[in-house]
PDB file of C-alpha atoms in Angstrom:
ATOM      1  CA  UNK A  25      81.614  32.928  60.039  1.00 51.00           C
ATOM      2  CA  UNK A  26      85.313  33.720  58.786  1.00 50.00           C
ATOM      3  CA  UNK A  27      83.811  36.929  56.891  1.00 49.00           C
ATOM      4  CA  UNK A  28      82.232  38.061  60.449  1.00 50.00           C
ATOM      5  CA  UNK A  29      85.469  37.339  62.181  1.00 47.00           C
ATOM      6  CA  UNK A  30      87.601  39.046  59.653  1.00 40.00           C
ATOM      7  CA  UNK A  31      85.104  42.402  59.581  1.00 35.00           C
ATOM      8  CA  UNK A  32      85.379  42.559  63.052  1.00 44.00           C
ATOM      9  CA  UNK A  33      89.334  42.541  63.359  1.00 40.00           C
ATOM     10  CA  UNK A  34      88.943  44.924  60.975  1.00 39.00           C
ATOM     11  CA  UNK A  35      87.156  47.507  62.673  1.00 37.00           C
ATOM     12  CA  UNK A  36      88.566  46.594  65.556  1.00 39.00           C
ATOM     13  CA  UNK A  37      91.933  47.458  64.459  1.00 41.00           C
ATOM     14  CA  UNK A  38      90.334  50.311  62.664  1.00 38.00           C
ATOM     15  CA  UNK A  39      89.197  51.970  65.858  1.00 40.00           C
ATOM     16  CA  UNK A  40      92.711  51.624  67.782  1.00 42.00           C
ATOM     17  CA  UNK A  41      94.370  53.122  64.800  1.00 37.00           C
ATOM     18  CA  UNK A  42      91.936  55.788  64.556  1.00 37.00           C
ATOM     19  CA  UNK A  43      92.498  56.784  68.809  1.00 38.00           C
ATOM     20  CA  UNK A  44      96.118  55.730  69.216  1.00 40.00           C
ATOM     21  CA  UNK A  45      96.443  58.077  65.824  1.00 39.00           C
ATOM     22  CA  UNK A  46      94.721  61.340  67.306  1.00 37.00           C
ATOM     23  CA  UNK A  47      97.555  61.843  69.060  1.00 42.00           C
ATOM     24  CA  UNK A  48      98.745  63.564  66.247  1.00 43.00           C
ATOM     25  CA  UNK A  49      96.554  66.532  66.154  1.00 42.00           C
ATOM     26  CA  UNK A  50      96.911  66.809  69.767  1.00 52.00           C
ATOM     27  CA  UNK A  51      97.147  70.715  70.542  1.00 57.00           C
ATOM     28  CA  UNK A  52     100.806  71.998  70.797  1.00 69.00           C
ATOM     29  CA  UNK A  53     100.016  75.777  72.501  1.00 78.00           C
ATOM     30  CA  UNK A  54      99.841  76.816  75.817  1.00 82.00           C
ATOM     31  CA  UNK A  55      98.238  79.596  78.070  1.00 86.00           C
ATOM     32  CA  UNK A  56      99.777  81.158  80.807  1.00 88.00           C
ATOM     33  CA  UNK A  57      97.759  83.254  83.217  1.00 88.00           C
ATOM     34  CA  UNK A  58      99.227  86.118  85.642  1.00 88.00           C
ATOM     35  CA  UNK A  59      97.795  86.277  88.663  1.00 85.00           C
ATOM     36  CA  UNK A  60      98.218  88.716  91.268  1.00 84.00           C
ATOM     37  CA  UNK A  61      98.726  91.040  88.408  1.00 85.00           C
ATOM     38  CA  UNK A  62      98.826  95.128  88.946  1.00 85.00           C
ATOM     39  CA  UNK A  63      96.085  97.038  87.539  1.00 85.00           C
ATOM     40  CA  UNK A  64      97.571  98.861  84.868  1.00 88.00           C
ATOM     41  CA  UNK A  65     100.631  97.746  84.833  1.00 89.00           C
ATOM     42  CA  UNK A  66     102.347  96.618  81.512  1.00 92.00           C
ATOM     43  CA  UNK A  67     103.780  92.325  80.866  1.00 92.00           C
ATOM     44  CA  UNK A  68     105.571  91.706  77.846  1.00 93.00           C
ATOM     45  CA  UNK A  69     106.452  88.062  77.304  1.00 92.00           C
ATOM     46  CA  UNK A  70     109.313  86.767  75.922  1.00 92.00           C
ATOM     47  CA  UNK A  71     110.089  83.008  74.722  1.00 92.00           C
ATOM     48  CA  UNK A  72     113.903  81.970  75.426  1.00 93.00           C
ATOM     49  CA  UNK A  73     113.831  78.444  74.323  1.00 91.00           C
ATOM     50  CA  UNK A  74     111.408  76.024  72.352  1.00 89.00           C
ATOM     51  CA  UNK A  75     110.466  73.003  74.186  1.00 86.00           C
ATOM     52  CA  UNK A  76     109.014  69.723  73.295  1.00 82.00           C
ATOM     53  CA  UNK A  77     107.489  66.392  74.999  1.00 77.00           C
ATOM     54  CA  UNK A  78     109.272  63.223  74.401  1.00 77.00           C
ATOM     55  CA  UNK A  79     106.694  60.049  74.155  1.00 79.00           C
ATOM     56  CA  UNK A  80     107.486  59.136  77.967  1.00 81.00           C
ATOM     57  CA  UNK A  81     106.194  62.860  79.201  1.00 74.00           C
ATOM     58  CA  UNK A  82     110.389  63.907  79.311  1.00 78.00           C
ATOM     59  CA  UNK A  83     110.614  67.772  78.477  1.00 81.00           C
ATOM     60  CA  UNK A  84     113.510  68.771  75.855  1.00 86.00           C
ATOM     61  CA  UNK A  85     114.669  72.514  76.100  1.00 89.00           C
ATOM     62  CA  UNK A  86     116.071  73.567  72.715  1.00 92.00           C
ATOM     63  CA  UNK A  87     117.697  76.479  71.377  1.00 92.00           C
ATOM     64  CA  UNK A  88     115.343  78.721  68.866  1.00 91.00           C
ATOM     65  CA  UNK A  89     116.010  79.222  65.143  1.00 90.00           C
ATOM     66  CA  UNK A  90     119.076  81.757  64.935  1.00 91.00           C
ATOM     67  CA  UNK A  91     120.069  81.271  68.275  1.00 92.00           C
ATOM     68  CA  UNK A  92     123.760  79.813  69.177  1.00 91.00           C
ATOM     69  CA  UNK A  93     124.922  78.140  72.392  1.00 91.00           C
ATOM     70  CA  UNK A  94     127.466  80.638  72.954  1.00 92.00           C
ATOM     71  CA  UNK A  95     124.584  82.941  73.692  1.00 93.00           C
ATOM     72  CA  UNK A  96     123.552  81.027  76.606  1.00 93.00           C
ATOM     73  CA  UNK A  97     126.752  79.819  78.058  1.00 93.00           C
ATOM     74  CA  UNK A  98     126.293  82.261  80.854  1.00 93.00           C
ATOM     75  CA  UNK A  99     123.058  80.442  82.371  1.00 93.00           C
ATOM     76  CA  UNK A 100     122.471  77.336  80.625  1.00 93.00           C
ATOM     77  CA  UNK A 101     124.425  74.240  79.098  1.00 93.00           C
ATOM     78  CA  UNK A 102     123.770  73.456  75.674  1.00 93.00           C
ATOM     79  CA  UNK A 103     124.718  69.511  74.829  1.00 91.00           C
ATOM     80  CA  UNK A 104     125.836  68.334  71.511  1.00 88.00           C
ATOM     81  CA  UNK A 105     121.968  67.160  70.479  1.00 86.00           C
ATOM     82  CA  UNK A 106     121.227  70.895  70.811  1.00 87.00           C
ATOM     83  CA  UNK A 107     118.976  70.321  74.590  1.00 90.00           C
ATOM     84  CA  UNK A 108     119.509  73.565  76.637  1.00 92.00           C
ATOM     85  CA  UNK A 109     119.450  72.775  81.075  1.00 90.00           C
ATOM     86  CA  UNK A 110     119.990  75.223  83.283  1.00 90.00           C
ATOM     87  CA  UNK A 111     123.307  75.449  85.309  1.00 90.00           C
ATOM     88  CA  UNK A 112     123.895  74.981  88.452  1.00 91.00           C
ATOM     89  CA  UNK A 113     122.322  77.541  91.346  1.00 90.00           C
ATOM     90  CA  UNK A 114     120.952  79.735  88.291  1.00 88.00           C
ATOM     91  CA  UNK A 115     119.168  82.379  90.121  1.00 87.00           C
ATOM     92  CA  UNK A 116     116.634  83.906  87.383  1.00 84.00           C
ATOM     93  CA  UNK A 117     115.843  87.412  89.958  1.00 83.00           C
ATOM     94  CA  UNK A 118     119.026  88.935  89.441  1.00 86.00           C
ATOM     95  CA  UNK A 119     119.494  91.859  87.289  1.00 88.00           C
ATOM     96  CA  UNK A 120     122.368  90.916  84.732  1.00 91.00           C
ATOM     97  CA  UNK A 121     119.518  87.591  84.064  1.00 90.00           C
ATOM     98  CA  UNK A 122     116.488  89.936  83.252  1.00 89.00           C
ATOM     99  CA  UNK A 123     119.020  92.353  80.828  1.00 91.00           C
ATOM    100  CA  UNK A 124     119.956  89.214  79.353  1.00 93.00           C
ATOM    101  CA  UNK A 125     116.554  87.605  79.021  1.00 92.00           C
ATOM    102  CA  UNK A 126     115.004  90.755  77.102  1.00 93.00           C
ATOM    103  CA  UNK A 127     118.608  90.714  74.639  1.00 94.00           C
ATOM    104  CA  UNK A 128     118.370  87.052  74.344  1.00 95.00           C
ATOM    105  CA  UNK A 129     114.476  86.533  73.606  1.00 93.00           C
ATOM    106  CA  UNK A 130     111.749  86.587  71.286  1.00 94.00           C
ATOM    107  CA  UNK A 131     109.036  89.133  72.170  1.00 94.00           C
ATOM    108  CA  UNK A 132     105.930  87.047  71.871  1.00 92.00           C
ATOM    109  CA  UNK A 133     102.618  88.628  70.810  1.00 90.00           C
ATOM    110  CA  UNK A 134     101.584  92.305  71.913  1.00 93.00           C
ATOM    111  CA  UNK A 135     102.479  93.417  75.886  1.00 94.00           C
ATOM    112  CA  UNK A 136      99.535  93.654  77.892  1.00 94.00           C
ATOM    113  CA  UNK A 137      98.277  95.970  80.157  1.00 93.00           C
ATOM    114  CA  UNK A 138      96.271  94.820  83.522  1.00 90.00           C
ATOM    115  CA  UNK A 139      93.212  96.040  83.673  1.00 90.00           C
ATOM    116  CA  UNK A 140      92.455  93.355  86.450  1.00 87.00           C
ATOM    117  CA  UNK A 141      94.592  91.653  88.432  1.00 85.00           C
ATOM    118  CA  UNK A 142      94.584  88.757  85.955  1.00 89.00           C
ATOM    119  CA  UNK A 143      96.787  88.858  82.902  1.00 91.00           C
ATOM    120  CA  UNK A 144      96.545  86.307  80.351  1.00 91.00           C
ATOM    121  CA  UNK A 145      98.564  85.363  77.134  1.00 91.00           C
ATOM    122  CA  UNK A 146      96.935  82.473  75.409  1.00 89.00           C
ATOM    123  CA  UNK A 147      98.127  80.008  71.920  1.00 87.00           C
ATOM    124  CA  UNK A 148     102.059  80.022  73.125  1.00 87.00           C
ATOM    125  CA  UNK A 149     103.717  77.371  71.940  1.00 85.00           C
ATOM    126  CA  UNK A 150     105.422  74.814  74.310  1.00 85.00           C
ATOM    127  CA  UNK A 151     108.747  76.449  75.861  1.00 86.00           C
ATOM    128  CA  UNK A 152     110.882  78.360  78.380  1.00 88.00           C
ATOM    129  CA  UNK A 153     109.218  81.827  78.801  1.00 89.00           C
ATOM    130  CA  UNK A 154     110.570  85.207  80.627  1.00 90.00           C
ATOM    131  CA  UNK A 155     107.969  87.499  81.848  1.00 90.00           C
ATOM    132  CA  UNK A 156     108.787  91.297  82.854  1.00 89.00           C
ATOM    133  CA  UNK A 157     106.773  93.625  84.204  1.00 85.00           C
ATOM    134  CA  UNK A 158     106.907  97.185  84.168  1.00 77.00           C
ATOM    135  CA  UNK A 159     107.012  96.974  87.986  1.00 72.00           C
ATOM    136  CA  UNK A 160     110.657  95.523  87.046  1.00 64.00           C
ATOM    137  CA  UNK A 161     109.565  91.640  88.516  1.00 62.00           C
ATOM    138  CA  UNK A 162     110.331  88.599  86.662  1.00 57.00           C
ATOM    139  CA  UNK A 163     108.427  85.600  86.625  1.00 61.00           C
ATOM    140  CA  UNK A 164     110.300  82.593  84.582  1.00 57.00           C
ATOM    141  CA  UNK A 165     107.944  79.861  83.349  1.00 63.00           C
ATOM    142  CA  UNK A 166     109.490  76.757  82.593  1.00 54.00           C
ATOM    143  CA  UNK A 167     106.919  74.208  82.201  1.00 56.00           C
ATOM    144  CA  UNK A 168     105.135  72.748  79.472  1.00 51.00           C
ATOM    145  CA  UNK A 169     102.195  72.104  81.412  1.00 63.00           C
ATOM    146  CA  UNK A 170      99.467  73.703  78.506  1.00 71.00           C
ATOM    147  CA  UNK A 171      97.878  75.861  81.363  1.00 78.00           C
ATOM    148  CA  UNK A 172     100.431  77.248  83.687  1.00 81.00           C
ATOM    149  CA  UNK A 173      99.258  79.844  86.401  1.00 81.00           C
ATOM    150  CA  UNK A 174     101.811  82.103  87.720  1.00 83.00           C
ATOM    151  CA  UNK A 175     101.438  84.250  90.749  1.00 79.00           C
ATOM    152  CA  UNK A 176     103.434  87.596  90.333  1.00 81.00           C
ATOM    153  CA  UNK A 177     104.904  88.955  93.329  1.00 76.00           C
ATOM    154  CA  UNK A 178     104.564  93.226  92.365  1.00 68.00           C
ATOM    155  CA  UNK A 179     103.457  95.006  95.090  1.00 64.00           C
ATOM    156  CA  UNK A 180     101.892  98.798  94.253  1.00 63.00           C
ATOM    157  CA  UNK A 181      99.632 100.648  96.702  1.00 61.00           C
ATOM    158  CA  UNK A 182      96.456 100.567  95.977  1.00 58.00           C
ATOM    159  CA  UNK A 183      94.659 103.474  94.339  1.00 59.00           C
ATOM    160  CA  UNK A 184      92.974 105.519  96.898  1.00 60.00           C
ATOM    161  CA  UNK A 185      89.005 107.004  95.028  1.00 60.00           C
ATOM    162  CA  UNK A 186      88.426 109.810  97.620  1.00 64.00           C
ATOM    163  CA  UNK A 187      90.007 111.956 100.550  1.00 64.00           C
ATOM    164  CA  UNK A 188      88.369 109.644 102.899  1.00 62.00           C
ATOM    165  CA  UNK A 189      90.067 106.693 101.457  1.00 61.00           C
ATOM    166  CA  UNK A 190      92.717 104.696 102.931  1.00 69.00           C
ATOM    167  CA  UNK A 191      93.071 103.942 106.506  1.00 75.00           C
ATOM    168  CA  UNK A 192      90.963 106.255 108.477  1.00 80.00           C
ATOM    169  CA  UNK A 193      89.970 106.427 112.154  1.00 77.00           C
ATOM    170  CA  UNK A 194      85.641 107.287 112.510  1.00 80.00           C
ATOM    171  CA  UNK A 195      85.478 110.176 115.154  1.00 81.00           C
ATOM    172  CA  UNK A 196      81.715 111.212 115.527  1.00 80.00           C
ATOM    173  CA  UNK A 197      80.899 109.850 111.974  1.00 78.00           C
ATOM    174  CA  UNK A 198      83.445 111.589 110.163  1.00 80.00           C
ATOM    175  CA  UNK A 199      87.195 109.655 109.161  1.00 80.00           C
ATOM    176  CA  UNK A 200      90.193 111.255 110.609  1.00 80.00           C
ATOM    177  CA  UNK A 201      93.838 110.079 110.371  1.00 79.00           C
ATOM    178  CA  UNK A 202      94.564 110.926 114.298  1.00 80.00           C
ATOM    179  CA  UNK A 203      92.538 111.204 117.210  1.00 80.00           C
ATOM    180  CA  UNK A 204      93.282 110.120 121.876  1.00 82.00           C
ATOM    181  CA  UNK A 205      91.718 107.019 123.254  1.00 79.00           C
ATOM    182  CA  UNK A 206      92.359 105.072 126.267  1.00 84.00           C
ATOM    183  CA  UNK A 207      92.736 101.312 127.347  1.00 90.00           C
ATOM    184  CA  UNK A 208      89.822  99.472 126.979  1.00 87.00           C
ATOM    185  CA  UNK A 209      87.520 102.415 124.671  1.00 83.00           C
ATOM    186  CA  UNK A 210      86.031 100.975 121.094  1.00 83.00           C
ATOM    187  CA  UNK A 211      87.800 102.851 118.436  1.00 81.00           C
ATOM    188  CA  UNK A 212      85.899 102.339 115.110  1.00 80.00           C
ATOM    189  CA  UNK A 213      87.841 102.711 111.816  1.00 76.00           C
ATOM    190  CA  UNK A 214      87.190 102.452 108.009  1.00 76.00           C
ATOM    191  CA  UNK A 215      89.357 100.717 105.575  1.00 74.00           C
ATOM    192  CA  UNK A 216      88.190 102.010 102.240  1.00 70.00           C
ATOM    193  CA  UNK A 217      90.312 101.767  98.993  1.00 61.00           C
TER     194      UNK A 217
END
């Protein structure tokens, strides 16, 4: 009965160790997906600081290989354990923050051009991430959250296939851009892009 007993605890204890342990290999890289993107349109993203998940789910910034904290005393703190936080009313849309961004980090992978309005760049490692656009928008990620979604705010007209396109008024069948009504006639128009 003890040789049951004892063959038991053992696989017992041999299970727990073998899911409490596959932790380990859990997956360290990201995705983030662009959406809202602008047909042909290029993204380049950049990685500003490396970023890791305590045991407790706390997020620690850190400063990249090569990279000192007098580099980023201009947006961010840097503490003596090395964890970068942002300052203070940092407002990541101005223009001096994008130059600095692009001087500052690590081009990661090839840019992409839309070719929908969904851009994605997949197997990023866990961190603080700058995206530009060729519009000129920035979109800062910040979260280690494996599949972040970002919603970029570019605006471009829309690409107009034909002289009829656009916003046209139907006269007899045929789109115009003007034509006379009065109160209370049905005015039928196309919308066609």
């Amino acid at each position: 009965m003890k040789k049951i007993r004892n063959v038991i605890a053992f696989l017992v204890a041999a299970f727990a160790l073998l899911f409490t342990g596959s932790q380990v290999f859990a997956d360290t890289t990201g995705t983030i997906t662009v959406q809202n993107a602008s047909k042909g349109q290029t993204y380049t993203i950049y990685k500003l600081f490396d970023a890791t998940v305590g045991s407790n789910g706390a997020i620690a910034y850190t400063l990249p290989s090569g990279k000192r904290a007098d580099q980023v005393s201009t947006y961010f703190d840097v503490d003596t354990a090395g964890n970068v936080t942002a300052k203070g009313g940092l407002d990541v849309s101005t223009n001096a923050f994008k130059t600095w961004a692009e001087g500052f980090g690590t081009i990661v992978g090839e840019p992409k051009t839309a070719t929908s309005n969904t851009v994605t760049f997949d197997n990023l490692g866990f961190g603080y991430y700058f995206i530009k656009s060729s519009l000129g928008a920035v979109i800062t990620v910040d979260s280690t959250n494996p599949n972040a979604t970002i919603n970029d705010k570019n605006t471009t007209a829309p690409s107009i296939p034909d002289g009829d396109g656009g916003k046209k008024i139907l006269v007899g069948g045929s789109a115009t851009d003007t034509t006379t009504a009065k109160v209370g006639d049905t005015v039928n128009y196309q919308i066609k892009f």
